Every structure is written in structure tokens, then in C-alpha cells.
Coordinates of C-alpha atoms and ligand atoms in Angstrom, one line a residue:
M1 CA 4.0 -23.1 -18.5
T2 CA 6.5 -21.3 -16.2
L3 CA 5.7 -19.6 -13.0
S4 CA 7.4 -16.3 -11.9
P5 CA 8.8 -15.2 -9.8
T6 CA 10.7 -18.5 -9.5
A7 CA 8.7 -21.3 -8.0
E8 CA 11.9 -22.9 -6.6
A9 CA 12.6 -22.7 -2.9
P10 CA 14.9 -19.6 -2.5
T11 CA 18.1 -19.4 -0.4
P12 CA 17.4 -17.2 2.7
P13 CA 19.2 -13.8 2.6
S14 CA 20.9 -12.5 5.7
A15 CA 17.9 -10.4 6.6
A16 CA 15.8 -13.5 7.1
E17 CA 14.3 -14.1 10.5
D18 CA 13.4 -17.8 11.2
G19 CA 13.5 -18.5 7.5
V20 CA 11.1 -15.6 6.7
W21 CA 11.8 -12.4 4.8
L22 CA 10.4 -9.8 2.5
S23 CA 11.5 -9.7 -1.0
C24 CA 10.8 -7.0 -3.8
I25 CA 9.1 -8.6 -6.8
D26 CA 10.8 -6.2 -9.1
C27 CA 14.5 -5.9 -8.0
E28 CA 14.7 -8.8 -5.6
A29 CA 16.1 -6.7 -2.7
S30 CA 15.4 -8.5 0.6
F31 CA 14.3 -7.1 4.0
A32 CA 13.8 -8.4 7.5
P33 CA 10.1 -9.1 8.1
F34 CA 9.4 -7.4 11.4
D35 CA 12.3 -4.8 12.0
A36 CA 10.4 -1.9 10.5
V37 CA 7.1 -0.8 9.0
R38 CA 7.5 -1.2 5.3
Y39 CA 5.0 -1.7 2.6
T40 CA 6.8 -1.5 -0.6
C41 CA 10.6 -1.9 -1.5
D42 CA 13.1 0.7 0.1
D43 CA 15.1 0.5 -3.0
C44 CA 12.8 0.8 -6.0
G45 CA 9.3 1.2 -4.5
G46 CA 8.2 -2.2 -6.0
L47 CA 5.7 -4.5 -4.4
L48 CA 6.9 -6.7 -1.7
E49 CA 6.1 -10.3 -1.0
V50 CA 6.9 -12.6 2.0
R51 CA 9.3 -15.5 1.1
Y52 CA 10.0 -18.7 3.0
A53 CA 13.2 -20.7 3.3
S54 CA 11.2 -24.0 3.4
P55 CA 7.9 -24.1 1.5
A56 CA 5.2 -25.8 3.5
S57 CA 3.7 -28.8 2.1
L58 CA -0.1 -29.9 2.1
S59 CA 0.8 -33.0 4.3
D60 CA 2.3 -30.5 7.1
F61 CA -1.1 -28.8 7.9
E62 CA -3.1 -29.5 11.1
G63 CA -6.3 -28.0 12.6
S64 CA -8.9 -26.0 11.0
G65 CA -9.3 -22.5 9.6
V66 CA -6.6 -20.1 8.6
W67 CA -4.1 -21.2 11.3
R68 CA -4.2 -24.7 10.0
Y69 CA -1.8 -23.3 7.4
A70 CA 0.6 -21.7 10.0
D71 CA 3.6 -23.3 8.4
A72 CA 2.8 -21.4 5.3
L73 CA 2.4 -18.1 7.2
P74 CA 4.9 -15.7 8.7
L75 CA 3.7 -16.2 12.3
D76 CA 2.5 -19.2 14.2
G77 CA -0.7 -17.6 15.3
G78 CA -2.9 -14.3 15.0
V79 CA -5.6 -12.3 16.4
S80 CA -8.3 -14.9 15.5
I81 CA -12.1 -14.9 15.4
Q82 CA -12.2 -18.4 13.7
E83 CA -11.7 -17.2 10.2
G84 CA -11.4 -19.6 7.3
A85 CA -12.8 -23.2 6.8
T86 CA -15.5 -21.9 4.6
P87 CA -17.9 -24.2 2.7
L88 CA -17.2 -25.4 -0.8
Y89 CA -20.7 -26.0 -1.9
R90 CA -21.7 -28.6 -4.6
V91 CA -24.1 -27.1 -7.1
P92 CA -24.9 -29.8 -9.7
D93 CA -27.9 -27.9 -11.1
L94 CA -25.8 -24.8 -11.8
A95 CA -23.1 -27.0 -13.2
D96 CA -25.6 -28.6 -15.6
D97 CA -27.1 -25.2 -16.4
V98 CA -23.7 -23.7 -17.3
G99 CA -22.5 -26.9 -19.0
V100 CA -19.4 -27.8 -17.1
E101 CA -18.4 -31.2 -15.6
T102 CA -17.9 -30.0 -12.0
L103 CA -18.7 -26.8 -10.3
R104 CA -18.1 -26.0 -6.7
I105 CA -18.8 -22.5 -5.0
K106 CA -16.2 -21.5 -2.4
H107 CA -18.3 -19.1 -0.1
E108 CA -16.1 -16.7 1.6
G109 CA -19.1 -14.8 2.8
M110 CA -19.3 -17.5 5.6
N111 CA -16.2 -15.8 7.4
P112 CA -16.8 -14.1 10.7
T113 CA -17.3 -10.6 9.3
G114 CA -18.9 -12.0 6.1
S115 CA -16.0 -11.7 3.7
F116 CA -12.6 -13.2 2.8
K117 CA -10.9 -10.2 4.2
D118 CA -10.9 -11.8 7.7
R119 CA -8.2 -14.4 6.5
G120 CA -5.9 -11.4 5.7
M121 CA -6.7 -9.4 8.8
T122 CA -6.0 -12.3 11.2
V123 CA -2.4 -12.3 9.9
G124 CA -2.1 -8.5 9.2
V125 CA -3.3 -7.4 12.6
A126 CA -1.0 -9.9 14.3
V127 CA 2.0 -8.5 12.3
A128 CA 0.9 -5.0 13.4
R129 CA 1.0 -6.2 17.0
E130 CA 4.6 -7.6 16.4
L131 CA 5.7 -4.4 15.0
G132 CA 4.3 -2.5 18.0
V133 CA 2.1 0.0 16.2
D134 CA -1.1 1.2 17.9
R135 CA -3.2 2.7 15.0
L136 CA -4.4 0.7 12.1
A137 CA -5.9 2.2 8.8
C138 CA -7.4 1.2 5.5
A139 CA -9.2 2.5 2.5
S140 CA -12.0 0.3 1.6
T141 CA -15.1 -0.3 -0.6
G142 CA -16.5 -1.7 2.6
N143 CA -15.4 -5.3 3.4
T144 CA -11.8 -4.4 4.3
S145 CA -13.1 -1.8 6.6
A146 CA -15.6 -4.2 8.4
A147 CA -12.8 -6.8 8.9
L148 CA -10.2 -4.2 10.0
A149 CA -12.7 -2.8 12.6
A150 CA -13.5 -6.2 14.0
Y151 CA -9.9 -7.6 14.1
G152 CA -8.3 -4.3 15.3
S153 CA -10.9 -3.9 18.0
R154 CA -10.2 -7.4 19.2
A155 CA -6.5 -6.7 19.4
G156 CA -7.2 -3.4 21.4
M157 CA -6.0 -1.1 18.6
E158 CA -7.5 2.1 17.2
T159 CA -8.8 1.7 13.6
L160 CA -9.4 4.4 11.0
V161 CA -11.2 3.5 7.8
L162 CA -11.4 5.8 4.7
L163 CA -14.7 5.1 2.5
P164 CA -15.8 6.5 -0.6
A165 CA -18.8 8.6 0.5
G166 CA -22.2 7.1 -0.7
K167 CA -20.5 4.1 -2.4
V168 CA -20.4 1.5 0.4
A169 CA -23.0 -0.9 1.0
A170 CA -25.1 -0.5 4.2
G171 CA -24.1 -3.7 6.0
K172 CA -20.4 -2.9 5.8
V173 CA -20.6 0.7 7.1
A174 CA -22.8 -0.7 9.9
Q175 CA -20.1 -3.4 10.8
A176 CA -17.3 -0.9 10.8
S177 CA -19.4 1.5 13.0
L178 CA -20.4 -1.1 15.6
H179 CA -17.0 -2.5 15.9
G180 CA -15.8 1.0 16.7
A181 CA -13.8 2.2 13.7
R182 CA -13.4 5.9 13.0
I183 CA -15.0 6.2 9.7
L184 CA -13.8 9.0 7.4
E185 CA -16.2 9.5 4.4
V186 CA -14.2 10.7 1.5
D187 CA -15.5 12.8 -1.2
G188 CA -13.9 10.6 -3.9
N189 CA -13.9 7.0 -5.2
F190 CA -11.9 4.0 -3.6
D191 CA -8.7 4.9 -5.5
A192 CA -8.7 8.3 -4.0
C193 CA -9.1 6.8 -0.6
L194 CA -6.2 4.5 -1.1
D195 CA -4.0 7.4 -2.3
L196 CA -5.0 9.2 0.9
V197 CA -4.4 6.3 3.3
Q198 CA -1.1 5.6 1.8
A199 CA 0.0 9.2 2.3
L200 CA -1.2 9.0 6.0
A201 CA 0.7 5.6 6.4
D202 CA 3.9 7.1 4.8
R203 CA 3.7 9.8 7.4
G204 CA 3.6 7.3 10.1
E205 CA 0.1 8.2 11.1
A206 CA -1.2 4.6 11.0
Y207 CA -0.3 1.2 9.9
L208 CA -1.7 0.4 6.5
L209 CA -3.8 -2.9 6.0
N210 CA -4.9 -2.7 2.5
S211 CA -3.8 -5.6 0.4
L212 CA -0.6 -3.6 -0.6
N213 CA 0.5 -4.9 2.9
P214 CA 2.2 -8.3 1.8
F215 CA 1.2 -9.9 5.1
R216 CA -2.5 -9.6 4.4
L217 CA -2.2 -11.5 1.2
E218 CA -0.4 -14.4 3.1
G219 CA -3.6 -15.0 5.0
Q220 CA -5.6 -14.8 1.8
K221 CA -3.5 -17.6 0.4
T222 CA -5.3 -20.0 2.6
I223 CA -8.4 -19.6 0.3
G224 CA -6.4 -21.5 -2.5
L225 CA -5.0 -24.0 -0.1
E226 CA -8.5 -24.9 1.4
I227 CA -9.8 -25.1 -2.1
L228 CA -7.1 -27.5 -3.3
E229 CA -7.2 -29.8 -0.3
R230 CA -11.0 -30.0 -0.2
F231 CA -11.4 -30.5 -3.9
R232 CA -8.8 -33.2 -4.0
A233 CA -10.4 -35.1 -1.1
D234 CA -13.7 -35.0 -2.9
H235 CA -12.9 -35.4 -6.6
G236 CA -9.4 -37.2 -6.4
T237 CA -8.0 -34.3 -8.5
F238 CA -7.4 -30.5 -8.3
P239 CA -9.8 -28.0 -10.0
N240 CA -8.5 -27.0 -13.4
R241 CA -9.8 -23.5 -13.1
I242 CA -10.6 -21.0 -10.3
V243 CA -13.0 -18.2 -11.2
L244 CA -12.8 -15.0 -9.0
P245 CA -14.0 -11.5 -8.8
V246 CA -11.2 -8.9 -9.0
G247 CA -10.9 -5.5 -7.5
N248 CA -7.5 -4.6 -6.2
A249 CA -6.4 -8.1 -7.5
G250 CA -5.1 -9.1 -4.1
N251 CA -6.8 -12.6 -4.1
T252 CA -5.6 -13.1 -7.6
A253 CA -2.0 -12.5 -6.4
A254 CA -2.5 -14.5 -3.3
L255 CA -3.9 -17.5 -4.9
Y256 CA -1.1 -17.5 -7.5
K257 CA 1.4 -17.4 -4.6
A258 CA -0.2 -20.3 -2.9
F259 CA 0.1 -22.4 -5.9
R260 CA 3.7 -21.3 -6.7
E261 CA 4.7 -22.4 -3.1
L262 CA 2.9 -25.8 -3.5
V263 CA 4.8 -26.2 -6.8
A264 CA 8.1 -25.5 -4.8
A265 CA 7.1 -28.0 -2.2
G266 CA 6.5 -30.7 -4.9
D267 CA 2.7 -31.0 -4.0
L268 CA 1.4 -29.6 -7.2
A269 CA 2.7 -30.2 -10.7
V270 CA 3.1 -27.1 -12.9
D271 CA 0.4 -28.6 -15.3
E272 CA -2.0 -29.1 -12.3
V273 CA -2.0 -25.2 -11.4
P274 CA -5.6 -24.1 -11.7
K275 CA -6.1 -21.4 -14.4
L276 CA -6.7 -18.2 -12.6
T277 CA -9.8 -16.5 -14.2
G278 CA -10.5 -13.0 -13.1
V279 CA -13.9 -11.3 -13.5
Q280 CA -14.4 -7.5 -13.3
A281 CA -17.5 -5.4 -13.7
E282 CA -17.6 -3.7 -17.1
G283 CA -17.6 -0.2 -15.6
A284 CA -14.4 -1.0 -13.6
A285 CA -12.2 -3.3 -15.8
P286 CA -8.6 -2.2 -16.0
M287 CA -7.3 -5.7 -15.3
V288 CA -9.4 -7.2 -18.2
E289 CA -8.3 -4.4 -20.5
A290 CA -4.6 -5.2 -19.7
I291 CA -5.0 -8.9 -20.3
E292 CA -6.9 -8.3 -23.6
N293 CA -4.2 -5.9 -24.8
G294 CA -1.3 -8.1 -23.6
A295 CA -0.1 -5.1 -21.5
D296 CA 2.4 -5.4 -18.7
E297 CA 0.9 -2.6 -16.8
I298 CA -2.7 -1.5 -16.1
R299 CA -4.1 1.8 -17.2
R300 CA -5.7 3.6 -14.2
W301 CA -9.5 4.2 -14.8
D302 CA -10.4 7.5 -13.3
D303 CA -14.2 7.0 -13.7
V304 CA -15.5 3.7 -12.4
E305 CA -19.1 2.6 -11.9
T306 CA -20.9 -0.7 -11.1
R307 CA -23.6 -1.9 -8.8
A308 CA -21.0 -4.3 -7.4
T309 CA -19.5 -1.5 -5.3
A310 CA -17.0 -3.9 -3.6
I311 CA -15.1 -4.0 -6.9
R312 CA -15.6 -0.5 -8.0
I313 CA -11.9 0.1 -8.4
G314 CA -9.9 1.8 -11.2
N315 CA -6.4 1.2 -10.1
P316 CA -5.7 -2.3 -8.9
V317 CA -2.6 -2.0 -6.8
N318 CA -1.8 -5.7 -6.9
A319 CA -1.8 -5.9 -10.7
P320 CA 2.0 -6.4 -11.0
K321 CA 1.5 -9.6 -8.9
A322 CA -1.8 -10.6 -10.5
L323 CA -1.2 -10.1 -14.2
P324 CA 1.6 -12.7 -14.3
G325 CA -0.7 -15.1 -12.2
I326 CA -3.5 -15.0 -14.7
R327 CA -1.2 -15.3 -17.7
E328 CA 1.2 -17.8 -16.4
T329 CA -1.5 -20.2 -15.2
G330 CA -3.1 -20.1 -18.6
G331 CA -6.1 -18.3 -17.2
T332 CA -8.0 -15.2 -18.6
A333 CA -10.0 -12.1 -17.4
V334 CA -13.5 -11.1 -18.5
A335 CA -16.0 -8.3 -17.9
V336 CA -19.6 -8.6 -17.1
S337 CA -22.5 -6.1 -17.0
D338 CA -24.4 -5.2 -13.9
V339 CA -27.4 -7.1 -15.3
E340 CA -25.4 -10.2 -15.7
I341 CA -24.0 -9.8 -12.1
T342 CA -27.6 -9.5 -10.8
D343 CA -28.8 -12.5 -12.8
A344 CA -25.9 -14.5 -11.4
Q345 CA -26.7 -13.4 -7.9
R346 CA -30.3 -14.8 -8.3
D347 CA -29.0 -17.9 -9.7
L348 CA -26.7 -18.6 -6.7
A349 CA -29.6 -17.5 -4.3
E350 CA -31.8 -20.2 -6.0
A351 CA -29.1 -22.8 -5.0
G352 CA -29.3 -21.4 -1.5
I353 CA -26.2 -19.5 -1.7
G354 CA -26.6 -15.7 -0.7
V355 CA -23.9 -13.4 -1.9
E356 CA -23.3 -9.8 -2.5
P357 CA -23.1 -8.5 -6.1
A358 CA -19.3 -8.6 -6.5
S359 CA -19.2 -12.1 -5.4
A360 CA -21.7 -13.0 -8.1
A361 CA -19.4 -11.5 -10.8
S362 CA -17.5 -14.9 -10.7
F363 CA -20.4 -17.0 -11.6
A364 CA -21.6 -14.4 -14.2
G365 CA -18.1 -14.4 -15.7
L366 CA -18.0 -18.3 -15.8
R367 CA -21.3 -18.4 -17.6
K368 CA -20.1 -15.8 -20.1
L369 CA -16.8 -17.6 -20.8
R370 CA -18.6 -21.0 -21.2
D371 CA -21.1 -19.4 -23.6
D372 CA -18.1 -17.9 -25.6
G373 CA -16.5 -21.4 -25.7
V374 CA -13.5 -20.2 -23.7
V375 CA -14.4 -22.5 -20.8
G376 CA -14.8 -26.2 -22.0
E377 CA -17.6 -28.6 -21.1
D378 CA -15.1 -31.0 -19.5
E379 CA -13.8 -28.4 -17.0
Q380 CA -13.8 -28.8 -13.2
I381 CA -14.2 -25.4 -11.7
V382 CA -14.4 -23.6 -8.6
C383 CA -16.1 -20.1 -8.2
L384 CA -15.1 -17.8 -5.5
T385 CA -18.0 -15.9 -3.8
T386 CA -16.2 -13.3 -1.7
G387 CA -18.9 -11.7 0.4
H388 CA -22.2 -12.5 2.1
L389 CA -25.7 -11.4 0.9
L390 CA -26.4 -9.3 3.9
K391 CA -23.4 -7.1 3.3
D392 CA -25.6 -5.4 0.6
P393 CA -29.2 -5.6 1.8
D394 CA -30.3 -3.0 -0.7
A395 CA -29.0 -4.9 -3.7
A396 CA -30.4 -8.0 -2.4
A397 CA -33.8 -6.5 -2.0
A398 CA -33.6 -4.9 -5.4
A399 CA -32.8 -8.2 -7.1
G400 CA -35.3 -10.3 -5.2
T401 CA -39.1 -10.5 -4.9
D402 CA -41.1 -7.7 -3.5
P403 CA -43.1 -7.9 -0.2
E404 CA -46.8 -8.1 -0.7
P405 CA -49.1 -6.3 1.7
V406 CA -51.9 -8.5 3.2
P407 CA -54.5 -7.9 6.0
S408 CA -54.0 -9.5 9.3
D409 CA -56.8 -12.1 9.2
L410 CA -56.7 -15.6 7.6
E411 CA -59.5 -15.0 5.2
G412 CA -57.7 -11.9 3.9
V413 CA -54.5 -13.9 3.5
L414 CA -56.3 -16.9 1.7
D415 CA -58.0 -14.3 -0.6
H416 CA -54.8 -12.8 -1.5
L417 CA -53.1 -16.1 -2.2
A418 CA -55.9 -17.1 -4.4
E419 CA -55.9 -13.9 -6.3
Q420 CA -52.2 -13.9 -6.9
P421 CA -51.0 -17.5 -6.9
Ligands
F0G1 N1 -15.2 -9.3 -3.6 C1 -15.5 -8.6 -2.6 C2 -16.8 -8.9 -1.8 C3 -14.6 -7.5 -2.2 O1 -15.0 -6.8 -1.1 C4 -13.4 -7.3 -2.8 C5 -12.5 -6.2 -2.4 C6 -13.2 -8.1 -3.9 C7 -14.1 -9.1 -4.2 C8 -11.9 -7.9 -4.6 O2 -11.0 -8.6 -4.2 O3 -9.2 -6.7 -4.2 O4 -8.6 -9.1 -3.9 O5 -9.3 -8.3 -6.1 N2 -12.9 -5.4 -1.5 C9 -11.9 -4.4 -1.0 C10 -12.5 -3.7 0.2 C11 -11.3 -3.5 -2.0 O6 -12.1 -2.5 0.4 O7 -13.3 -4.3 0.9 P1 -9.4 -8.1 -4.6

């Protein structure tokens, strides 16, 4: 197995500031991290990633939450609402049911605004402050907008969020609204919103905080660092596979980067790198298509549909970072139906873990891959659940039991229970 771009610690270019710089993943051009607003490569338009002169080691980290990993981040501290340090639940019954040796659920819904996006925002909004911008913006299927609104507001900045009209779960719109974002409801899907917000950012109207922004992915790397640390402490080894839902493929890219940096630090052997296994909804699966066809680029899907609205995305912008991550770790990608997603949401709920539909896709995908024999019975697996049940109350209520009307007296309640045990 080889990991690319190179897992070796690079030599800092002259653009580096305190051993940190931005590098283009396509042409390797390097840029100073905080001298100008920049989302993609000035020379070729490729995606940028943050590079460090000295890769941080697991033994360097102190404290709790995202900022425990400050040595692996571009700044020492951020705009924080105590994000990270989420639970890695044991689910022995689900492990038996699926038929794998070990299964743990990393529940990112336990972050302050109820999704993993908080990890990216604590870093991204701090960088925005460093750059001196005053208006922040994102396109969103909901969770990014909730996190941006909360972190932007805490930092005293104006926030603008572009949402696909009618396709964002109620909890997320409520969060963006109460935290004071200006909400633009776009007559188009998420990909159209992202095109629009990129055009606004290119004109200097606002600072873009979608996962195209390389600093956000640095914060999201900490999901991988927490998983590896906790899993090894509990099981004496690293998980051999991490299964996660894929939308824009930011987390896939971020986890792969975390692993590459640990390999460079000498903490993780190349053959210990967990197999990154991405799951998409059948109605929005361009990454799965690219993996299945062995393609280097994804084909943009113009028409996307799924009940898992958070991952209703047809043009994953981080595909150039994430496709190598899936391939080079020996992972795979799989598509699941909306019915399979809802079943998985119920299975997790039975274990006491309340997640939104997109999050349940990871467990649905694991079950499918195990049934197909792609995942073996001896595997040690972590499924990532990315958002909390309350994000999408309508989906939860539709998947769960219905309320039963009863009279307001004891006899009536007892009669009802006797009639319908
Ligand atoms: N799960 C949830 C709950 C999400 O909100 C998202 C993305 C994903 C998974 C996919 O993650 O993009 O890193 O592959 N939501 C974005 C948003 C697009 O706008 O909230 P990814």
C-alpha cells in the first residue's frame, strides 16, 4: 500500500509561516497560510491542503476536544464551544447482529450543534478572524449552516447561509435561524447553492466556509485522531476499517489526511491504516460510481434524491482528495437505499443511539458490505454517525412508533393498554 500525496514529512517552502503552509494537491505550488483569502490553487485551480514541517505525534497531545490536537492544527486555539471528545459507543449486540468481531459507533451528533461540522468551524472561523474578514458564508444541506451560524455568531461575525429550498431538515434551519444567520433559500439543489456561494466568495462578498476551505478539514481530522487514540486504548490495536457517510467527501479526505500525518510521524504503520469505507445514498452516489468504475474523477449527478437530505449531493467537491483515500487505504464505497438507511436508523436507536438519516447510512453500508462478504467476520470496525436524531425530527417520527391517543383518566389508560398490549 502507498499513500499519496507523500506521507513523508515535507521540507517547508519559503511561503511557510511557523512551519505551516498551503500546498496544491495537483501542482504542489505552495502558499503562505494567512497572507490572503484563498480557497484553491492560484496557479492551476486545484484543491489546497494544509502542510506542516513537523508532523504531530499521538504522544504530543494534551487536553480534551478538538484543541487537544493543536499541534496537528494550523493555529493554537480557535473560536470554541467545546467541540470534539465525542463518545465511541460500544454496541456488542449490533456487532453480533452484523457479524463482526468489534463494532464501535463514533457519535458526532454529540457535538455542540449536533454534528461533526463544529470541529471544522472552530478552526475555520478562527482562520477567518486571523484573515480579518467580517462576513462568513456557506452552502449547506443544513448542518454546516447550523455550525457556521453558531461559531460565526460567537466570533461576532455576520453569517450568510445558502440552503436548497424545501430540502433541509427542520432542526437545522431552526439552528441557523436562532443563531442569527441570514438564510437564503435557493431554488435549486445543494450543488447549485455551492456554485453560487463560491461565486460570491470569489467576488469577495464573504469568506467561504464549506469543506472546499482546507482549514475546515484540519478540524475534521480530529475525528480520526480521537478514534485511533480511544480504540487503541480500549482494544490494544487500531480499527482496521472506518465506515462513514459521504456527501462532499470532506470527512473522507480529512480522515485520510490524519492517517497520512500519523504515518509520517511514525505512529501508524502503513499496513495499520484503517480502510476508509464510504457510504452514499443510492439516489446521490457519484463517489460510489467512480470507485466502482475505477475512475479518477467523479461524474456530476444533476438529479439527486434521498431521504438522507444531509448527503443529497451530486458533485462532491473533495473527490480529488477522497478517491485516493478510499483506494490507497484498501477501502471501498457502497450505496444504500432509503429503506436500508431507515432500518439502520432504527437499529442504532434500539441501541440508544439517536442519529439523523445520513448518519445511519454508515451502519446500513456496513451491514450491506458484510452481507456481500466484502467485510469479513474478523474485522474491527468503527462506524461514524455524523449528526444527531433531533436534526431531522420529521424523519425520526416517520421511522419510529406513532403516538396513541388515550383519555385523561387511569381507567381509560389501563383499558387502552389492555386492548392494545
Ligand atoms: N453526514 C451529515 C449529517 C452531514 O451533514 C454531511 C454533510 C455528511 C454526512 C457528509 O459529509 O461532506 O464530509 O462527506 N453535510 C454538509 C452540510 C454538506 O452542508 O451540512 P462530507
